[in-house]
Amino acid sequence: MICVHLDKMMRLRGVGLTELAEKVGITNANMSLLKNGKVKGIRFETLSKICEVLSCQPGDILQYMEA
Amino acid sequence: MEIQKIKKIATAFVIIFALTGLISLFFIAPIPYIRDQQWEAQPTALGLVEMIGYIVCSLSVYALLFLILKAVLSGPNDTLFKDNFAKPAFLGGKILFCGSLAFEILFIIALIVRIVSKNLFDGSNVYMAIVNGLGFELACVLIGLIGLAISVALVLFGKTLRKGEEYKEDSEAIV
């Protein structure tokens, strides 16, 4: 399964949920869902914007873990 | 209104309310106990019951305030304000409801006992006895009723927000 470590990266960069959602261009609710790993999938477009805003790699946010 | 503004207003409200409540806990709670001590030369069990009732209610209010404050001050890095507020509001409402109910029962019993035993009307100054004795109990009953109303509102509010959470948990969104 894929684990989302968005909260960890947000904390490291000192970026809030609202700020990140605004910069990425998605709603607060969707960003909250993504942060809590409650989404079915993520678009490459959204992922690249998050990486751009947080200055990180997709691997810093997403991690594969055995179920 | 923006979430950040709501957070600031809620924080200020909670701090002011908690401070005034804390002061009142130390000054108002011993009133029945002290009053009985003055009138009857020794503290009565009834005064003690009233004091305990007040403290129980106050503590339940502080438990609620603590939960709300924790939710409010959780910071922008956490999940949505709504997400943080729903559970504490629901739990806090239940705690406040139980506390207020206990408070109500204790004070209504105290009120009935005082009226039945007529110990308020034994003194020469009946007017002062009513003001000092019944006034406190009636004021406390009123506060308790307000507490109950607030708790019911919080439970309903918490439930409404939780509905939103449940909807989100079922989400199959692709963001």
PDB file of C-alpha atoms in Angstrom:
ATOM      1  CA  MET A   1       0.000   0.000   0.000  1.00  0.00           C
ATOM      2  CA  ILE A   2       1.003   3.604  -0.579  1.00  0.00           C
ATOM      3  CA  CYS A   3       1.468   5.826   2.472  1.00  0.00           C
ATOM      4  CA  VAL A   4       1.277   9.609   2.235  1.00  0.00           C
ATOM      5  CA  HIS A   5       3.769  11.572   4.322  1.00  0.00           C
ATOM      6  CA  LEU A   6       2.557  14.990   3.289  1.00  0.00           C
ATOM      7  CA  ASP A   7       2.122  16.217   6.877  1.00  0.00           C
ATOM      8  CA  LYS A   8       5.788  15.456   7.667  1.00  0.00           C
ATOM      9  CA  MET A   9       7.020  17.422   4.662  1.00  0.00           C
ATOM     10  CA  MET A  10       4.606  20.288   5.390  1.00  0.00           C
ATOM     11  CA  ARG A  11       5.940  20.479   8.929  1.00  0.00           C
ATOM     12  CA  LEU A  12       9.548  20.460   7.693  1.00  0.00           C
ATOM     13  CA  ARG A  13       8.866  23.292   5.251  1.00  0.00           C
ATOM     14  CA  GLY A  14       6.586  25.207   7.632  1.00  0.00           C
ATOM     15  CA  VAL A  15       3.741  25.300   5.145  1.00  0.00           C
ATOM     16  CA  GLY A  16       0.128  25.234   6.292  1.00  0.00           C
ATOM     17  CA  LEU A  17      -2.686  23.232   4.776  1.00  0.00           C
ATOM     18  CA  THR A  18      -4.568  26.281   3.527  1.00  0.00           C
ATOM     19  CA  GLU A  19      -1.446  27.847   2.042  1.00  0.00           C
ATOM     20  CA  LEU A  20      -0.449  24.625   0.271  1.00  0.00           C
ATOM     21  CA  ALA A  21      -3.963  24.097  -1.076  1.00  0.00           C
ATOM     22  CA  GLU A  22      -4.016  27.647  -2.465  1.00  0.00           C
ATOM     23  CA  LYS A  23      -0.594  27.323  -4.130  1.00  0.00           C
ATOM     24  CA  VAL A  24      -1.342  23.909  -5.609  1.00  0.00           C
ATOM     25  CA  GLY A  25      -4.777  24.995  -6.768  1.00  0.00           C
ATOM     26  CA  ILE A  26      -6.999  22.436  -5.069  1.00  0.00           C
ATOM     27  CA  THR A  27      -9.575  22.886  -2.321  1.00  0.00           C
ATOM     28  CA  ASN A  28      -8.784  22.672   1.382  1.00  0.00           C
ATOM     29  CA  ALA A  29     -11.049  19.660   1.669  1.00  0.00           C
ATOM     30  CA  ASN A  30      -9.209  17.748  -1.055  1.00  0.00           C
ATOM     31  CA  MET A  31      -5.834  18.654   0.420  1.00  0.00           C
ATOM     32  CA  SER A  32      -7.051  17.413   3.796  1.00  0.00           C
ATOM     33  CA  LEU A  33      -8.165  14.147   2.185  1.00  0.00           C
ATOM     34  CA  LEU A  34      -4.813  13.729   0.468  1.00  0.00           C
ATOM     35  CA  LYS A  35      -2.926  14.475   3.677  1.00  0.00           C
ATOM     36  CA  ASN A  36      -4.917  11.841   5.528  1.00  0.00           C
ATOM     37  CA  GLY A  37      -4.469   9.304   2.740  1.00  0.00           C
ATOM     38  CA  LYS A  38      -8.176   9.093   2.070  1.00  0.00           C
ATOM     39  CA  VAL A  39      -8.064   9.508  -1.691  1.00  0.00           C
ATOM     40  CA  LYS A  40      -8.183   6.938  -4.431  1.00  0.00           C
ATOM     41  CA  GLY A  41      -5.487   8.581  -6.484  1.00  0.00           C
ATOM     42  CA  ILE A  42      -3.407  11.658  -7.219  1.00  0.00           C
ATOM     43  CA  ARG A  43      -2.847  13.350 -10.572  1.00  0.00           C
ATOM     44  CA  PHE A  44       0.719  13.890 -11.788  1.00  0.00           C
ATOM     45  CA  GLU A  45      -0.185  17.534 -12.178  1.00  0.00           C
ATOM     46  CA  THR A  46      -1.144  17.853  -8.489  1.00  0.00           C
ATOM     47  CA  LEU A  47       1.900  15.846  -7.393  1.00  0.00           C
ATOM     48  CA  SER A  48       4.305  17.997  -9.381  1.00  0.00           C
ATOM     49  CA  LYS A  49       2.801  21.196  -7.993  1.00  0.00           C
ATOM     50  CA  ILE A  50       3.080  19.893  -4.427  1.00  0.00           C
ATOM     51  CA  CYS A  51       6.730  18.949  -5.078  1.00  0.00           C
ATOM     52  CA  GLU A  52       7.332  22.421  -6.535  1.00  0.00           C
ATOM     53  CA  VAL A  53       5.784  24.225  -3.546  1.00  0.00           C
ATOM     54  CA  LEU A  54       7.459  22.013  -0.938  1.00  0.00           C
ATOM     55  CA  SER A  55      10.757  21.748  -2.851  1.00  0.00           C
ATOM     56  CA  CYS A  56      10.875  18.002  -2.578  1.00  0.00           C
ATOM     57  CA  GLN A  57      10.697  14.760  -4.581  1.00  0.00           C
ATOM     58  CA  PRO A  58       7.598  12.533  -4.928  1.00  0.00           C
ATOM     59  CA  GLY A  59       9.450   9.928  -2.864  1.00  0.00           C
ATOM     60  CA  ASP A  60       9.530  12.334   0.061  1.00  0.00           C
ATOM     61  CA  ILE A  61       5.734  12.383   0.096  1.00  0.00           C
ATOM     62  CA  LEU A  62       4.777   8.900  -1.058  1.00  0.00           C
ATOM     63  CA  GLN A  63       6.117   5.616   0.246  1.00  0.00           C
ATOM     64  CA  TYR A  64       5.317   2.004  -0.617  1.00  0.00           C
ATOM     65  CA  MET A  65       4.741  -0.213   2.413  1.00  0.00           C
ATOM     66  CA  GLU A  66       3.815  -3.867   2.505  1.00  0.00           C
ATOM     67  CA  ALA A  67       0.250  -4.335   3.682  1.00  0.00           C
TER      68      ALA A  67
ATOM     69  CA  MET B   1     -15.415  34.204   7.353  1.00  0.00           C
ATOM     70  CA  GLU B   2     -11.947  32.741   6.974  1.00  0.00           C
ATOM     71  CA  ILE B   3     -10.918  29.803   9.109  1.00  0.00           C
ATOM     72  CA  GLN B   4      -7.967  31.735  10.548  1.00  0.00           C
ATOM     73  CA  LYS B   5     -10.257  34.545  11.711  1.00  0.00           C
ATOM     74  CA  ILE B   6     -12.641  32.053  13.330  1.00  0.00           C
ATOM     75  CA  LYS B   7      -9.663  30.472  15.083  1.00  0.00           C
ATOM     76  CA  LYS B   8      -8.486  33.802  16.479  1.00  0.00           C
ATOM     77  CA  ILE B   9     -11.955  34.806  17.695  1.00  0.00           C
ATOM     78  CA  ALA B  10     -12.581  31.368  19.199  1.00  0.00           C
ATOM     79  CA  THR B  11      -9.197  31.397  20.955  1.00  0.00           C
ATOM     80  CA  ALA B  12      -9.804  34.849  22.455  1.00  0.00           C
ATOM     81  CA  PHE B  13     -13.285  33.822  23.579  1.00  0.00           C
ATOM     82  CA  VAL B  14     -12.076  30.608  25.174  1.00  0.00           C
ATOM     83  CA  ILE B  15      -9.199  32.334  27.034  1.00  0.00           C
ATOM     84  CA  ILE B  16     -11.436  35.113  28.398  1.00  0.00           C
ATOM     85  CA  PHE B  17     -14.160  32.654  29.369  1.00  0.00           C
ATOM     86  CA  ALA B  18     -11.679  30.296  31.029  1.00  0.00           C
ATOM     87  CA  LEU B  19     -10.030  33.093  33.034  1.00  0.00           C
ATOM     88  CA  THR B  20     -13.314  34.539  34.302  1.00  0.00           C
ATOM     89  CA  GLY B  21     -14.558  31.021  35.043  1.00  0.00           C
ATOM     90  CA  LEU B  22     -11.411  30.172  36.964  1.00  0.00           C
ATOM     91  CA  ILE B  23     -11.769  33.302  39.104  1.00  0.00           C
ATOM     92  CA  SER B  24     -15.439  32.554  39.767  1.00  0.00           C
ATOM     93  CA  LEU B  25     -14.589  28.949  40.719  1.00  0.00           C
ATOM     94  CA  PHE B  26     -12.383  30.159  43.558  1.00  0.00           C
ATOM     95  CA  PHE B  27     -14.683  32.954  44.729  1.00  0.00           C
ATOM     96  CA  ILE B  28     -18.218  31.659  44.103  1.00  0.00           C
ATOM     97  CA  ALA B  29     -17.884  27.945  44.880  1.00  0.00           C
ATOM     98  CA  PRO B  30     -17.362  28.341  48.655  1.00  0.00           C
ATOM     99  CA  ILE B  31     -20.293  30.818  49.018  1.00  0.00           C
ATOM    100  CA  PRO B  32     -22.944  28.348  50.300  1.00  0.00           C
ATOM    101  CA  TYR B  33     -20.393  26.762  52.615  1.00  0.00           C
ATOM    102  CA  ILE B  34     -19.257  30.110  54.046  1.00  0.00           C
ATOM    103  CA  ARG B  35     -22.855  31.389  54.227  1.00  0.00           C
ATOM    104  CA  ASP B  36     -23.930  28.395  56.314  1.00  0.00           C
ATOM    105  CA  GLN B  37     -20.874  28.804  58.483  1.00  0.00           C
ATOM    106  CA  GLN B  38     -21.844  32.394  59.217  1.00  0.00           C
ATOM    107  CA  TRP B  39     -25.520  31.688  59.810  1.00  0.00           C
ATOM    108  CA  GLU B  40     -25.420  28.442  61.644  1.00  0.00           C
ATOM    109  CA  ALA B  41     -22.070  28.699  63.415  1.00  0.00           C
ATOM    110  CA  GLN B  42     -20.928  25.537  61.630  1.00  0.00           C
ATOM    111  CA  PRO B  43     -20.874  24.448  57.965  1.00  0.00           C
ATOM    112  CA  THR B  44     -23.812  22.287  56.902  1.00  0.00           C
ATOM    113  CA  ALA B  45     -23.805  19.239  54.666  1.00  0.00           C
ATOM    114  CA  LEU B  46     -26.184  21.061  52.322  1.00  0.00           C
ATOM    115  CA  GLY B  47     -23.696  23.878  51.814  1.00  0.00           C
ATOM    116  CA  LEU B  48     -21.024  21.309  51.084  1.00  0.00           C
ATOM    117  CA  VAL B  49     -23.264  19.546  48.534  1.00  0.00           C
ATOM    118  CA  GLU B  50     -23.913  22.855  46.772  1.00  0.00           C
ATOM    119  CA  MET B  51     -20.210  23.610  46.697  1.00  0.00           C
ATOM    120  CA  ILE B  52     -19.426  20.191  45.214  1.00  0.00           C
ATOM    121  CA  GLY B  53     -22.206  20.698  42.646  1.00  0.00           C
ATOM    122  CA  TYR B  54     -20.686  23.976  41.544  1.00  0.00           C
ATOM    123  CA  ILE B  55     -17.201  22.469  41.293  1.00  0.00           C
ATOM    124  CA  VAL B  56     -18.467  19.462  39.280  1.00  0.00           C
ATOM    125  CA  CYS B  57     -20.163  21.771  36.806  1.00  0.00           C
ATOM    126  CA  SER B  58     -17.178  24.113  36.593  1.00  0.00           C
ATOM    127  CA  LEU B  59     -14.778  21.253  35.964  1.00  0.00           C
ATOM    128  CA  SER B  60     -16.967  19.888  33.189  1.00  0.00           C
ATOM    129  CA  VAL B  61     -16.925  23.346  31.593  1.00  0.00           C
ATOM    130  CA  TYR B  62     -13.117  23.425  31.847  1.00  0.00           C
ATOM    131  CA  ALA B  63     -12.847  19.979  30.284  1.00  0.00           C
ATOM    132  CA  LEU B  64     -14.890  21.298  27.380  1.00  0.00           C
ATOM    133  CA  LEU B  65     -12.834  24.488  27.119  1.00  0.00           C
ATOM    134  CA  PHE B  66      -9.623  22.472  27.147  1.00  0.00           C
ATOM    135  CA  LEU B  67     -10.854  20.316  24.276  1.00  0.00           C
ATOM    136  CA  ILE B  68     -11.968  23.320  22.231  1.00  0.00           C
ATOM    137  CA  LEU B  69      -8.726  25.170  22.935  1.00  0.00           C
ATOM    138  CA  LYS B  70      -6.738  22.113  21.890  1.00  0.00           C
ATOM    139  CA  ALA B  71      -8.682  21.963  18.640  1.00  0.00           C
ATOM    140  CA  VAL B  72      -8.433  25.695  18.009  1.00  0.00           C
ATOM    141  CA  LEU B  73      -4.718  25.899  18.722  1.00  0.00           C
ATOM    142  CA  SER B  74      -3.854  22.804  16.701  1.00  0.00           C
ATOM    143  CA  GLY B  75      -2.262  25.112  14.166  1.00  0.00           C
ATOM    144  CA  PRO B  76      -2.451  25.629  10.418  1.00  0.00           C
ATOM    145  CA  ASN B  77      -0.252  22.577   9.736  1.00  0.00           C
ATOM    146  CA  ASP B  78      -2.916  20.267  11.005  1.00  0.00           C
ATOM    147  CA  THR B  79      -5.998  19.146   9.142  1.00  0.00           C
ATOM    148  CA  LEU B  80      -9.004  21.365   8.571  1.00  0.00           C
ATOM    149  CA  PHE B  81     -10.435  23.304  11.486  1.00  0.00           C
ATOM    150  CA  LYS B  82     -13.690  21.459  11.012  1.00  0.00           C
ATOM    151  CA  ASP B  83     -11.948  18.098  11.265  1.00  0.00           C
ATOM    152  CA  ASN B  84     -10.341  19.144  14.521  1.00  0.00           C
ATOM    153  CA  PHE B  85     -13.421  20.744  15.954  1.00  0.00           C
ATOM    154  CA  ALA B  86     -15.995  18.040  15.242  1.00  0.00           C
ATOM    155  CA  LYS B  87     -14.812  15.402  17.714  1.00  0.00           C
ATOM    156  CA  PRO B  88     -13.989  17.784  20.593  1.00  0.00           C
ATOM    157  CA  ALA B  89     -17.333  19.568  20.135  1.00  0.00           C
ATOM    158  CA  PHE B  90     -19.192  16.265  20.248  1.00  0.00           C
ATOM    159  CA  LEU B  91     -17.241  14.936  23.234  1.00  0.00           C
ATOM    160  CA  GLY B  92     -17.236  18.302  25.017  1.00  0.00           C
ATOM    161  CA  GLY B  93     -20.978  18.610  24.542  1.00  0.00           C
ATOM    162  CA  LYS B  94     -21.494  15.239  26.169  1.00  0.00           C
ATOM    163  CA  ILE B  95     -19.186  16.094  29.101  1.00  0.00           C
ATOM    164  CA  LEU B  96     -20.881  19.458  29.606  1.00  0.00           C
ATOM    165  CA  PHE B  97     -24.302  17.821  29.386  1.00  0.00           C
ATOM    166  CA  CYS B  98     -23.449  15.300  32.139  1.00  0.00           C
ATOM    167  CA  GLY B  99     -21.811  17.996  34.288  1.00  0.00           C
ATOM    168  CA  SER B 100     -24.727  20.388  33.889  1.00  0.00           C
ATOM    169  CA  LEU B 101     -27.219  17.641  34.621  1.00  0.00           C
ATOM    170  CA  ALA B 102     -25.382  16.690  37.817  1.00  0.00           C
ATOM    171  CA  PHE B 103     -25.221  20.364  38.731  1.00  0.00           C
ATOM    172  CA  GLU B 104     -28.937  20.840  38.081  1.00  0.00           C
ATOM    173  CA  ILE B 105     -29.960  17.812  40.144  1.00  0.00           C
ATOM    174  CA  LEU B 106     -27.780  18.832  43.099  1.00  0.00           C
ATOM    175  CA  PHE B 107     -29.034  22.401  43.157  1.00  0.00           C
ATOM    176  CA  ILE B 108     -32.688  21.516  42.684  1.00  0.00           C
ATOM    177  CA  ILE B 109     -32.392  19.060  45.604  1.00  0.00           C
ATOM    178  CA  ALA B 110     -30.691  21.762  47.678  1.00  0.00           C
ATOM    179  CA  LEU B 111     -33.396  24.248  46.713  1.00  0.00           C
ATOM    180  CA  ILE B 112     -36.234  21.868  47.693  1.00  0.00           C
ATOM    181  CA  VAL B 113     -34.526  20.911  50.961  1.00  0.00           C
ATOM    182  CA  ARG B 114     -34.069  24.558  51.918  1.00  0.00           C
ATOM    183  CA  ILE B 115     -37.693  25.410  51.107  1.00  0.00           C
ATOM    184  CA  VAL B 116     -39.119  22.335  52.870  1.00  0.00           C
ATOM    185  CA  SER B 117     -36.972  22.712  55.973  1.00  0.00           C
ATOM    186  CA  LYS B 118     -37.810  26.431  56.016  1.00  0.00           C
ATOM    187  CA  ASN B 119     -34.405  27.195  57.426  1.00  0.00           C
ATOM    188  CA  LEU B 120     -34.282  30.257  55.228  1.00  0.00           C
ATOM    189  CA  PHE B 121     -37.212  31.868  56.961  1.00  0.00           C
ATOM    190  CA  ASP B 122     -36.186  31.327  60.550  1.00  0.00           C
ATOM    191  CA  GLY B 123     -34.260  34.565  60.801  1.00  0.00           C
ATOM    192  CA  SER B 124     -35.809  37.947  61.527  1.00  0.00           C
ATOM    193  CA  ASN B 125     -34.776  39.450  58.204  1.00  0.00           C
ATOM    194  CA  VAL B 126     -36.740  37.294  55.745  1.00  0.00           C
ATOM    195  CA  TYR B 127     -35.933  39.484  52.735  1.00  0.00           C
ATOM    196  CA  MET B 128     -32.176  39.097  53.237  1.00  0.00           C
ATOM    197  CA  ALA B 129     -32.600  35.366  53.784  1.00  0.00           C
ATOM    198  CA  ILE B 130     -34.348  35.028  50.419  1.00  0.00           C
ATOM    199  CA  VAL B 131     -31.764  37.149  48.630  1.00  0.00           C
ATOM    200  CA  ASN B 132     -28.799  35.360  50.195  1.00  0.00           C
ATOM    201  CA  GLY B 133     -30.175  31.865  50.192  1.00  0.00           C
ATOM    202  CA  LEU B 134     -32.627  31.265  47.365  1.00  0.00           C
ATOM    203  CA  GLY B 135     -30.951  33.830  45.109  1.00  0.00           C
ATOM    204  CA  PHE B 136     -27.772  31.780  44.881  1.00  0.00           C
ATOM    205  CA  GLU B 137     -29.575  28.537  44.162  1.00  0.00           C
ATOM    206  CA  LEU B 138     -31.868  30.099  41.577  1.00  0.00           C
ATOM    207  CA  ALA B 139     -28.906  31.757  39.859  1.00  0.00           C
ATOM    208  CA  CYS B 140     -27.096  28.420  39.782  1.00  0.00           C
ATOM    209  CA  VAL B 141     -30.137  26.639  38.337  1.00  0.00           C
ATOM    210  CA  LEU B 142     -30.260  29.288  35.612  1.00  0.00           C
ATOM    211  CA  ILE B 143     -26.551  28.858  34.863  1.00  0.00           C
ATOM    212  CA  GLY B 144     -27.072  25.093  34.736  1.00  0.00           C
ATOM    213  CA  LEU B 145     -29.930  25.475  32.254  1.00  0.00           C
ATOM    214  CA  ILE B 146     -27.770  27.687  30.038  1.00  0.00           C
ATOM    215  CA  GLY B 147     -25.038  25.042  30.290  1.00  0.00           C
ATOM    216  CA  LEU B 148     -27.487  22.360  29.187  1.00  0.00           C
ATOM    217  CA  ALA B 149     -28.605  24.458  26.230  1.00  0.00           C
ATOM    218  CA  ILE B 150     -24.987  25.081  25.177  1.00  0.00           C
ATOM    219  CA  SER B 151     -24.152  21.386  25.508  1.00  0.00           C
ATOM    220  CA  VAL B 152     -27.107  20.334  23.359  1.00  0.00           C
ATOM    221  CA  ALA B 153     -26.101  22.927  20.738  1.00  0.00           C
ATOM    222  CA  LEU B 154     -22.517  21.612  20.789  1.00  0.00           C
ATOM    223  CA  VAL B 155     -23.627  18.015  20.429  1.00  0.00           C
ATOM    224  CA  LEU B 156     -25.796  18.961  17.437  1.00  0.00           C
ATOM    225  CA  PHE B 157     -22.975  21.048  15.955  1.00  0.00           C
ATOM    226  CA  GLY B 158     -20.501  18.215  16.459  1.00  0.00           C
ATOM    227  CA  LYS B 159     -22.885  15.754  14.839  1.00  0.00           C
ATOM    228  CA  THR B 160     -23.341  18.035  11.813  1.00  0.00           C
ATOM    229  CA  LEU B 161     -19.591  18.335  11.376  1.00  0.00           C
ATOM    230  CA  ARG B 162     -19.084  14.618  11.858  1.00  0.00           C
ATOM    231  CA  LYS B 163     -21.544  13.967   9.063  1.00  0.00           C
ATOM    232  CA  GLY B 164     -19.158  15.879   6.821  1.00  0.00           C
ATOM    233  CA  GLU B 165     -16.289  13.716   8.052  1.00  0.00           C
ATOM    234  CA  GLU B 166     -18.153  10.516   7.379  1.00  0.00           C
ATOM    235  CA  TYR B 167     -18.869  11.689   3.869  1.00  0.00           C
ATOM    236  CA  LYS B 168     -15.215  12.480   3.353  1.00  0.00           C
ATOM    237  CA  GLU B 169     -14.086   9.107   4.692  1.00  0.00           C
ATOM    238  CA  ASP B 170     -16.105   7.414   1.987  1.00  0.00           C
ATOM    239  CA  SER B 171     -14.489   9.601  -0.652  1.00  0.00           C
ATOM    240  CA  GLU B 172     -13.114   7.934  -3.738  1.00  0.00           C
ATOM    241  CA  ALA B 173     -11.748  11.185  -5.053  1.00  0.00           C
ATOM    242  CA  ILE B 174      -8.768  11.564  -7.330  1.00  0.00           C
ATOM    243  CA  VAL B 175      -7.126  14.876  -6.541  1.00  0.00           C
TER     244      VAL B 175
END
